[in-house]
Coordinates of C-alpha atoms in Angstrom, one line a residue:
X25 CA 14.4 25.4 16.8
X26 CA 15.6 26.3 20.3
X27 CA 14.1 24.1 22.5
X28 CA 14.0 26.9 25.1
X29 CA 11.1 28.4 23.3
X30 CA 7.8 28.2 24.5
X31 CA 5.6 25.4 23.7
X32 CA 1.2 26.5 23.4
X33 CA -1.1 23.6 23.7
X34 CA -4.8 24.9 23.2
X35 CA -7.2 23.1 24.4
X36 CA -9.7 23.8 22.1
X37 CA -10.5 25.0 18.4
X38 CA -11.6 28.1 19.9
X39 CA -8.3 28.9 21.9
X40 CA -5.7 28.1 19.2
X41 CA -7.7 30.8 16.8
X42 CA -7.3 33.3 19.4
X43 CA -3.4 32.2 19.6
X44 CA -3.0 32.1 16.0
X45 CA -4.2 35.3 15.9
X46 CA -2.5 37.2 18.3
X47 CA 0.7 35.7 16.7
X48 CA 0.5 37.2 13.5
X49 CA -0.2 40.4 15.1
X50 CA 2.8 39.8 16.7
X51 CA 4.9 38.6 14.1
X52 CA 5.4 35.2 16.1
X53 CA 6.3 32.0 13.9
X54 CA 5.5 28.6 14.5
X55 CA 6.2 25.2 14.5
X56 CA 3.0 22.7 14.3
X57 CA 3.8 19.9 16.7
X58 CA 1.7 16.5 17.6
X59 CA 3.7 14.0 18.9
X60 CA 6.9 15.5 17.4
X61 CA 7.5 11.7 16.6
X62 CA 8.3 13.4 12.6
X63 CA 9.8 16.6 13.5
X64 CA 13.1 15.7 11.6
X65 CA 10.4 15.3 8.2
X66 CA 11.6 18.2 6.1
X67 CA 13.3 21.1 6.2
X68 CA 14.6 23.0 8.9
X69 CA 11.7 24.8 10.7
X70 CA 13.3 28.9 11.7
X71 CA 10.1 29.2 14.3
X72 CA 9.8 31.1 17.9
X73 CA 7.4 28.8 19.4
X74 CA 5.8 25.2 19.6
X75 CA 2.1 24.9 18.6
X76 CA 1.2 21.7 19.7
X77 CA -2.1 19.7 19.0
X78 CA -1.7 17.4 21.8
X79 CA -4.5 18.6 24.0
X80 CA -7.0 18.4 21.5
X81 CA -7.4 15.1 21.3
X82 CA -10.0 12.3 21.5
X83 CA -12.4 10.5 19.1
X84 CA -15.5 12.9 18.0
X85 CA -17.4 10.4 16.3
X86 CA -17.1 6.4 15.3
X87 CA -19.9 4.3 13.9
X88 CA -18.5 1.1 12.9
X89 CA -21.4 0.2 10.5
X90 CA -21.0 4.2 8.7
X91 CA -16.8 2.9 8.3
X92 CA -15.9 6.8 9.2
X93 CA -14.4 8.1 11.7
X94 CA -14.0 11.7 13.0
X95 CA -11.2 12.4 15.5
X96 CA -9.5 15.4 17.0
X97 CA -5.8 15.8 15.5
X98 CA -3.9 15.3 18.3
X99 CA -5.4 11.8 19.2
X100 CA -2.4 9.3 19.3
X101 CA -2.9 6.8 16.9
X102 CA -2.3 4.2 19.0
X103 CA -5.7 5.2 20.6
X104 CA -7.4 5.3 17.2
X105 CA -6.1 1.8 16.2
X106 CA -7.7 0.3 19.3
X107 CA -11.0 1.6 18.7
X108 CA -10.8 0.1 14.9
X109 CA -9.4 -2.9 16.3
X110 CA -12.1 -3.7 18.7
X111 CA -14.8 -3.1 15.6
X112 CA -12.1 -5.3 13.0
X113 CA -11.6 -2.4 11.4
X114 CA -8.5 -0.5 10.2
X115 CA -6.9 2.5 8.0
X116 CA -6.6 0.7 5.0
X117 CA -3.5 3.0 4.3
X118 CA -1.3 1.4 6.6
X119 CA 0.0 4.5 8.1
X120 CA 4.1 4.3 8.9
X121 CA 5.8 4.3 12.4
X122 CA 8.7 7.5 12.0
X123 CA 10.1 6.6 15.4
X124 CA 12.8 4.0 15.1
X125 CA 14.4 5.1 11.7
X126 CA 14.4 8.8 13.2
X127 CA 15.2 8.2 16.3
X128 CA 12.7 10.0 17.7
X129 CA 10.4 9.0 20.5
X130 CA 6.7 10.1 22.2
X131 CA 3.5 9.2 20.3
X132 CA 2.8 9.8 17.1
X133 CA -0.8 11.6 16.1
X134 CA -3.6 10.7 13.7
X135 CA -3.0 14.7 12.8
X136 CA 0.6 14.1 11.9
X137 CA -0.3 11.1 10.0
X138 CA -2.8 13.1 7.1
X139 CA -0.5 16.4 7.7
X140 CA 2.4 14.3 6.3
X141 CA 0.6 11.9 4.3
X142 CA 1.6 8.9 5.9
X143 CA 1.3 5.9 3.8
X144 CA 2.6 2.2 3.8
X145 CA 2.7 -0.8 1.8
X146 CA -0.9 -1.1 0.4
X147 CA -1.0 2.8 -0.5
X148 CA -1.1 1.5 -4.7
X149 CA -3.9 -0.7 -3.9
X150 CA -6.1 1.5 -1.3
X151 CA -4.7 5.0 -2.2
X152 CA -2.7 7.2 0.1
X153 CA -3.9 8.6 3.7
X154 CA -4.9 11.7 1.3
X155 CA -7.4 9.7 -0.5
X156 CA -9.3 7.8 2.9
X157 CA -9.5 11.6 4.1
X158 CA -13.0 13.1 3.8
X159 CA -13.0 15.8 5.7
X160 CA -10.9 18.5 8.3
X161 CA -11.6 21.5 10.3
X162 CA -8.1 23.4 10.6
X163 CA -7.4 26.8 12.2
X164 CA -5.9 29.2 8.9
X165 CA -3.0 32.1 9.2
X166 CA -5.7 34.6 10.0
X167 CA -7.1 32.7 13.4
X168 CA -10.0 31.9 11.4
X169 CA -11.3 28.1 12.1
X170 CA -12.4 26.4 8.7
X171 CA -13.9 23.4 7.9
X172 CA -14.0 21.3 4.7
X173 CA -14.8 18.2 3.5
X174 CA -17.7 16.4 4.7
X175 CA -18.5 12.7 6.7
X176 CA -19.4 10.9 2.7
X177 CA -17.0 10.9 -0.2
X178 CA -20.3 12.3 -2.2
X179 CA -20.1 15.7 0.1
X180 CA -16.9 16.7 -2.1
X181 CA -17.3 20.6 -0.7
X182 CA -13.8 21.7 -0.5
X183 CA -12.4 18.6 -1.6
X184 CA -9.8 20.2 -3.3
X185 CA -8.8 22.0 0.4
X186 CA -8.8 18.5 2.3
X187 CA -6.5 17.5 -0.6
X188 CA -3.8 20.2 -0.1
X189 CA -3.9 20.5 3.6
X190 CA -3.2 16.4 3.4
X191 CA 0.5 16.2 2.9
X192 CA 1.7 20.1 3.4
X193 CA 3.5 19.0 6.4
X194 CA 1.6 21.9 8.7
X195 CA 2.9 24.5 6.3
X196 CA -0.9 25.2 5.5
X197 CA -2.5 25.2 8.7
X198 CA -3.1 23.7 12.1
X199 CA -5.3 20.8 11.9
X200 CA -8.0 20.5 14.8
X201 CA -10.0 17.4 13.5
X202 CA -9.9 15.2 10.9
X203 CA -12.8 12.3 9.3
X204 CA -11.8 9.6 7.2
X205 CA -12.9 6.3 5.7
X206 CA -12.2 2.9 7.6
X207 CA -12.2 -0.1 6.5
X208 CA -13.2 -4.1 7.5
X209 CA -9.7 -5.5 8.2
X210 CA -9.4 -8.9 6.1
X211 CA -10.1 -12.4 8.1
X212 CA -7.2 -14.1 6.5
X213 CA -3.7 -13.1 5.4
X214 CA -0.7 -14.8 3.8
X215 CA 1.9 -14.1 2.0
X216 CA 4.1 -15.7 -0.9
X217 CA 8.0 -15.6 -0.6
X218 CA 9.8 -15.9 -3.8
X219 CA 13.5 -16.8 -3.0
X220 CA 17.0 -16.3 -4.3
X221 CA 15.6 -13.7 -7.6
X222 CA 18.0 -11.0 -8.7
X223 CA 16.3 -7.4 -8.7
X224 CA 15.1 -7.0 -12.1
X225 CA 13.3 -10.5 -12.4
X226 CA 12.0 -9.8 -8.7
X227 CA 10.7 -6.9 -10.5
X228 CA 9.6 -9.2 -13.3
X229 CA 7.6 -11.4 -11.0
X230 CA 6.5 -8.7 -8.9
X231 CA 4.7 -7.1 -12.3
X232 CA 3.3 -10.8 -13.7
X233 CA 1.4 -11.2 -10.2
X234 CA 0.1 -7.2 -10.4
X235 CA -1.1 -7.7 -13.8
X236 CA -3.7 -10.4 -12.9
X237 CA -7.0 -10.6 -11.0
X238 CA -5.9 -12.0 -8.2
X239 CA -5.4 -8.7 -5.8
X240 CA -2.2 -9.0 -4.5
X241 CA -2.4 -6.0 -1.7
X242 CA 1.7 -6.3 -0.9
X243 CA 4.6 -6.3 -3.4
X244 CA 7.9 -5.7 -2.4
X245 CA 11.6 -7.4 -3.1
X246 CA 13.8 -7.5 -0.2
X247 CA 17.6 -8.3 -1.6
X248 CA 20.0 -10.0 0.2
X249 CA 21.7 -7.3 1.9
X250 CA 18.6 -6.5 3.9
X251 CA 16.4 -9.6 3.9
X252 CA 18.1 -11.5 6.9
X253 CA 16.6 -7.7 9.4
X254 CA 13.2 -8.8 8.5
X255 CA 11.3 -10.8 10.5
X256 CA 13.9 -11.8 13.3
X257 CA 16.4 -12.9 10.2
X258 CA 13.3 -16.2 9.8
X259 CA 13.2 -15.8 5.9
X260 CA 14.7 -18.4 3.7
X261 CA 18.3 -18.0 2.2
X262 CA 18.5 -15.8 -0.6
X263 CA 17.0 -12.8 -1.6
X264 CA 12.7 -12.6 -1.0
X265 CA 10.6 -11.5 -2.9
X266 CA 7.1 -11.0 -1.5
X267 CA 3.4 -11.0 -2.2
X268 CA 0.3 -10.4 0.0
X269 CA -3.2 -12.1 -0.1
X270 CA -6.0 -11.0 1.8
X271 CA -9.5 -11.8 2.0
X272 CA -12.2 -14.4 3.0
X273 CA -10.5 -18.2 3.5
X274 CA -11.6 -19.9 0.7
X275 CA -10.5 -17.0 -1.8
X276 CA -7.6 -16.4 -0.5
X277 CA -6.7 -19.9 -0.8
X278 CA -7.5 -20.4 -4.2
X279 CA -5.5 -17.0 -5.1
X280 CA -2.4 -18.6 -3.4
X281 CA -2.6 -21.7 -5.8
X282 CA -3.2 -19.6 -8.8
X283 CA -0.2 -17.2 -7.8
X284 CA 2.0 -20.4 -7.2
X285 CA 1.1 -21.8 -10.7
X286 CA 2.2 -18.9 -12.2
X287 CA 5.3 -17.7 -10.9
X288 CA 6.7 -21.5 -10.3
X289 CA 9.1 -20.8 -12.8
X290 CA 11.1 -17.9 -10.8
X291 CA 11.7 -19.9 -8.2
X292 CA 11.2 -21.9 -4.6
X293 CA 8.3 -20.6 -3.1
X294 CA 7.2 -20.7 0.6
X295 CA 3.9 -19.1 2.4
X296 CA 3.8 -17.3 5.1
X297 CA 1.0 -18.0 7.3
X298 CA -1.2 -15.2 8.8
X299 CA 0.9 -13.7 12.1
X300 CA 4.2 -13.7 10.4
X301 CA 3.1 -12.1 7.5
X302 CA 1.6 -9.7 9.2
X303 CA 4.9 -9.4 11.3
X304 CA 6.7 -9.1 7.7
X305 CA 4.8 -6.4 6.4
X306 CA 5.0 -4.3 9.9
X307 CA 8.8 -4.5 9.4
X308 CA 8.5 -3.3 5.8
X309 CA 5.9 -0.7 6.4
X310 CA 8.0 1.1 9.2
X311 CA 11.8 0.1 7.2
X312 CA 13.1 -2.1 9.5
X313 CA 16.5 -2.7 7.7
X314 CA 17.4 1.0 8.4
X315 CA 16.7 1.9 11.9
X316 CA 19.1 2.5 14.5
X317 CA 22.0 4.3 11.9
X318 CA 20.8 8.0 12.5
X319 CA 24.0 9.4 10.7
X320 CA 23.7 7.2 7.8
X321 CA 21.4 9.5 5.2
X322 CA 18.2 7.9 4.6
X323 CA 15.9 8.4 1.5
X324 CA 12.0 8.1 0.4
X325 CA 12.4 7.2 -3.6
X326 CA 9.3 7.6 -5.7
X327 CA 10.0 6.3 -9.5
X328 CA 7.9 4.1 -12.0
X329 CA 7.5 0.6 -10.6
X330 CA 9.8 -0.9 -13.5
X331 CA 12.3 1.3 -13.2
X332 CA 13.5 1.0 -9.3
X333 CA 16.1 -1.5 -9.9
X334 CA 17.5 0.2 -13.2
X335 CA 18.0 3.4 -10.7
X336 CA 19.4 1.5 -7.7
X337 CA 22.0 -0.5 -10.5
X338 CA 22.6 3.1 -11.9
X339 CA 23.7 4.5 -8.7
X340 CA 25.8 1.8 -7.0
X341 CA 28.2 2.1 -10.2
X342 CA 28.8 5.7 -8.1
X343 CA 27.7 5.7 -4.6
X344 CA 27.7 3.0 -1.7
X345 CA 24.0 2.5 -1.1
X346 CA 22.0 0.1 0.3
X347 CA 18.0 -0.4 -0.6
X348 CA 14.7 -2.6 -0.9
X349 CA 11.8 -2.1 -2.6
X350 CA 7.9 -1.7 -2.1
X351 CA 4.9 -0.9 -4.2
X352 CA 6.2 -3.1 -6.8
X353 CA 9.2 -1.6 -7.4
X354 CA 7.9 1.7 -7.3
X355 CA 9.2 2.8 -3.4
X356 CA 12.8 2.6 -2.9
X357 CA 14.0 2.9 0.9
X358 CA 17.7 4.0 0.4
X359 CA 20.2 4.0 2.4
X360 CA 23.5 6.3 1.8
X361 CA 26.6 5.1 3.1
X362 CA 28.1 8.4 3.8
X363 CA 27.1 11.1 1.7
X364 CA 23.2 11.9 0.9
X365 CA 24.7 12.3 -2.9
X366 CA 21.4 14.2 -3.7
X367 CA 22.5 15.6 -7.2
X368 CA 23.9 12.3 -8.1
X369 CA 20.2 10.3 -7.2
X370 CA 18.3 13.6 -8.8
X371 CA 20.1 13.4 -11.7
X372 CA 19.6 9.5 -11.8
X373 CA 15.9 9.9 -11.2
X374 CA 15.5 12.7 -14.5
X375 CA 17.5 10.6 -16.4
X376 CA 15.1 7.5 -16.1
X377 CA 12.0 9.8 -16.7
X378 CA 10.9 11.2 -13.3
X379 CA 10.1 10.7 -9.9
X380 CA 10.7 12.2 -6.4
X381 CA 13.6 11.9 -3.7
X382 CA 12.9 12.9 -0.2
X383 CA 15.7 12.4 2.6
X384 CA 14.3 11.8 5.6
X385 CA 17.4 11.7 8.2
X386 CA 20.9 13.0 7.5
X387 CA 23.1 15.0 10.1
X388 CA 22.0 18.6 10.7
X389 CA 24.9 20.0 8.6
X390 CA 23.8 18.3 5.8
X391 CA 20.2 18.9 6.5
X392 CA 21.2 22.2 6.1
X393 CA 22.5 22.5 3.0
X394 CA 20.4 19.8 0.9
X395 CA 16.7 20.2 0.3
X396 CA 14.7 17.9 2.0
X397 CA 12.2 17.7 -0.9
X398 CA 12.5 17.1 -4.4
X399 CA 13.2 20.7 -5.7
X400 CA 10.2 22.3 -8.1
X401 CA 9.9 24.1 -10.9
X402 CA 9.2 28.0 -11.4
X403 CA 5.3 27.3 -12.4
X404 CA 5.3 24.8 -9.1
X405 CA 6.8 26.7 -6.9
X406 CA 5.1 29.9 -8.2
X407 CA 1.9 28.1 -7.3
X408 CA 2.5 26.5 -3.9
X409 CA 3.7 30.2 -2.9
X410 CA 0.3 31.7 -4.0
X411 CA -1.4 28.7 -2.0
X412 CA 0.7 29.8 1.1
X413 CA -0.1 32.9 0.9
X414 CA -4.0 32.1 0.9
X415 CA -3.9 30.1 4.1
X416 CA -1.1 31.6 5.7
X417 CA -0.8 35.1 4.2
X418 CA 1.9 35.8 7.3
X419 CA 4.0 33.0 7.3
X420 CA 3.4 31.6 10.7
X421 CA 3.3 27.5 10.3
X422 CA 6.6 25.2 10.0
X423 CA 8.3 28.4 7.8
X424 CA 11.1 26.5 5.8
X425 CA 9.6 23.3 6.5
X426 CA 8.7 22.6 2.3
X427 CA 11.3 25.6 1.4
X428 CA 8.4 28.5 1.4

């Protein structure tokens, strides 16, 4: 979008239905800004204007002893971590900084963050931002301000709306406010390192410590190629293979020992004490490895925890790639050496059974010409149109953004 256009900042609810409205009288398309720290997320937008949350910001509500909180959606999230912080509190989610792998800068919004669904390396134990979400108030295509959702999970009235606005990447609507569930951030944290392990038996060792009682909140594999651009290079030789503990003192203690009695066998293991695991798992939530190459094409995988490495091994036989892997296997964080090859990692994703490729940064010719998001079926796309057209009957938010 021409950056020439003119930007609206509404200062309240109230103001940015009386904008929306006038702009589908008028034809007028938009894209939905916060901090633009994600713009490059998606598609192309083909707008006329900024709509920008930033001046509706600030935290509504926050009761430390409810664990919701209720915040306008252009708050940075900076500003909402500080007010968990001070309580020991946190979004259990572990929300994703966009910045350094996309080059962009400014600060990013708690709105952006349920709008794209932002979700790091604990999304398979605590759910996705989607699930914390409880409630929104959004403006629709018509000017009309709606709310859904409600302060308690038990309040499920329009549930099923707080579910699709999370993630539609402002295609839906322009979020005002958004409540969601907190949580107690844990008094200790440490994580295992597994050195030297090949993919497939990291993926092996991942899956033996996931399928015990021992809640293991962080699995990921970081191979060779990567491992030395995570915490300042301070990992051991070898590839690492890594596993989170969180909790009170004493259990966590006694869930270290257990998880070093049973993966002895794959190899030396080292633990990471609390700051510089926490350090590690920053780097991994926000892809440390793959930030400062913005014309090297970058990709979101999505595939069955077991099968990651068999897709990775598939596709360097064809394509110069570089990855790791979090959720167990299950995220891959992929790196193209020159071409995006799209069909050829689409094709290797169907072949295995299924999943989802999104590329998050590629040049703007190529952004151009590959979907950003994994491409959907008749029935889906049939659907999400109909959905569109419910809350956005005139096309006005991010048009392109999720190809409708």
């Amino acid at each position: 979008m021409d950056a020439a256009y003119p930007t609206f900042t509404p200062q309240t609810e109230a103001e940015a239905c009386g904008l929306i409205r006038g702009s589908a009288e008028a034809g007028r398309k938009f894209a939905i800004s916060g901090g633009n720290t994600r713009s490059g997320l998606g598609n192309a937008v083909e707008a006329d204007a900024t709509l920008s949350s930033r001046c509706l910001s600030g935290i509504v509500s926050y009761n430390p002893a409810e664990m919701v909180m209720t915040v306008k959606s252009g708050t940075p999230v900076a500003e909402v971590e500080a007010a968990l912080a001070d309580a020991r509190q946190m979004m259990a989610f572990e929300p994703m900084d966009h910045r350094a792998i996309m080059g962009t800068a400014g600060e990013p919004t708690i709105g952006g963050v349920f709008a794209a669904n932002v979700s790091g390396p604990r999304r398979y134990v605590a759910g996705a931002a989607r699930d914390s979400l409880l409630g929104i108030r959004f403006v629709n295509g018509r000017g009309e301000a709606i709310k859904a959702g409600g302060r308690v999970m038990k309040n499920v009235t329009g549930l099923d709306l707080v579910k699709l606005l999370a993630g539609s990447y402002g295609t839906l609507g322009f979020l005002t406010e958004v409540t969601f569930r907190v949580l107690p951030v844990p008094p200790v944290e440490v994580t295992m390192v597994i050195s030297g392990l090949e993919d497939e038996i990291a993926t092996n060792a991942m899956a033996a410590a996931m399928a015990t009682s021992l809640e293991v909140s962080g699995a990921a594999h970081l191979p060779e190629s990567v491992k030395s651009r995570f915490l300042g290079g301070m990992l051991p030789e070898g590839a690492a293979t890594v596993l989170r503990l969180e909790g009170l003192s004493a259990s966590v203690e006694a869930r270290s020992k257990k998880i070093q009695a049973l993966l002895s066998a794959f190899g030396p293991m080292i633990v990471l004490a609390q700051d510089e695991s926490r350090a590690l798992w920053r780097d991994i939530k926000d892809v440390a490895p793959y930030t400062g190459n913005p014309s090297k094409p970058l990709w979101r995988v999505s595939v069955a925890p077991s099968l990651g490495h068999k897709l990775v091994a598939a596709l360097r036989l064809e394509a110069g790639i570089d990855a790791f892997y979090d959720w167990q296997g299950g995220l891959v964080w992929m790196q193209m050496e020159a071409d995006p090859d799209a069909q050829l990692l689409r094709g290797c994703i169907r072949s295995l059974g299924g999943g989802h490729a999104m590329l998050l940064r590629a040049a703007d010719a190529v952004r151009e010409t590959v979907p950003a998001f994994e491409p959907l079926n008749s029935l889906e796309a049939a659907l999400s149109q109909r959905i569109k057209e419910k809350l956005d009957p005139a096309g006005l938010f991010n048009p392109g953004r999720m190809g409708i």
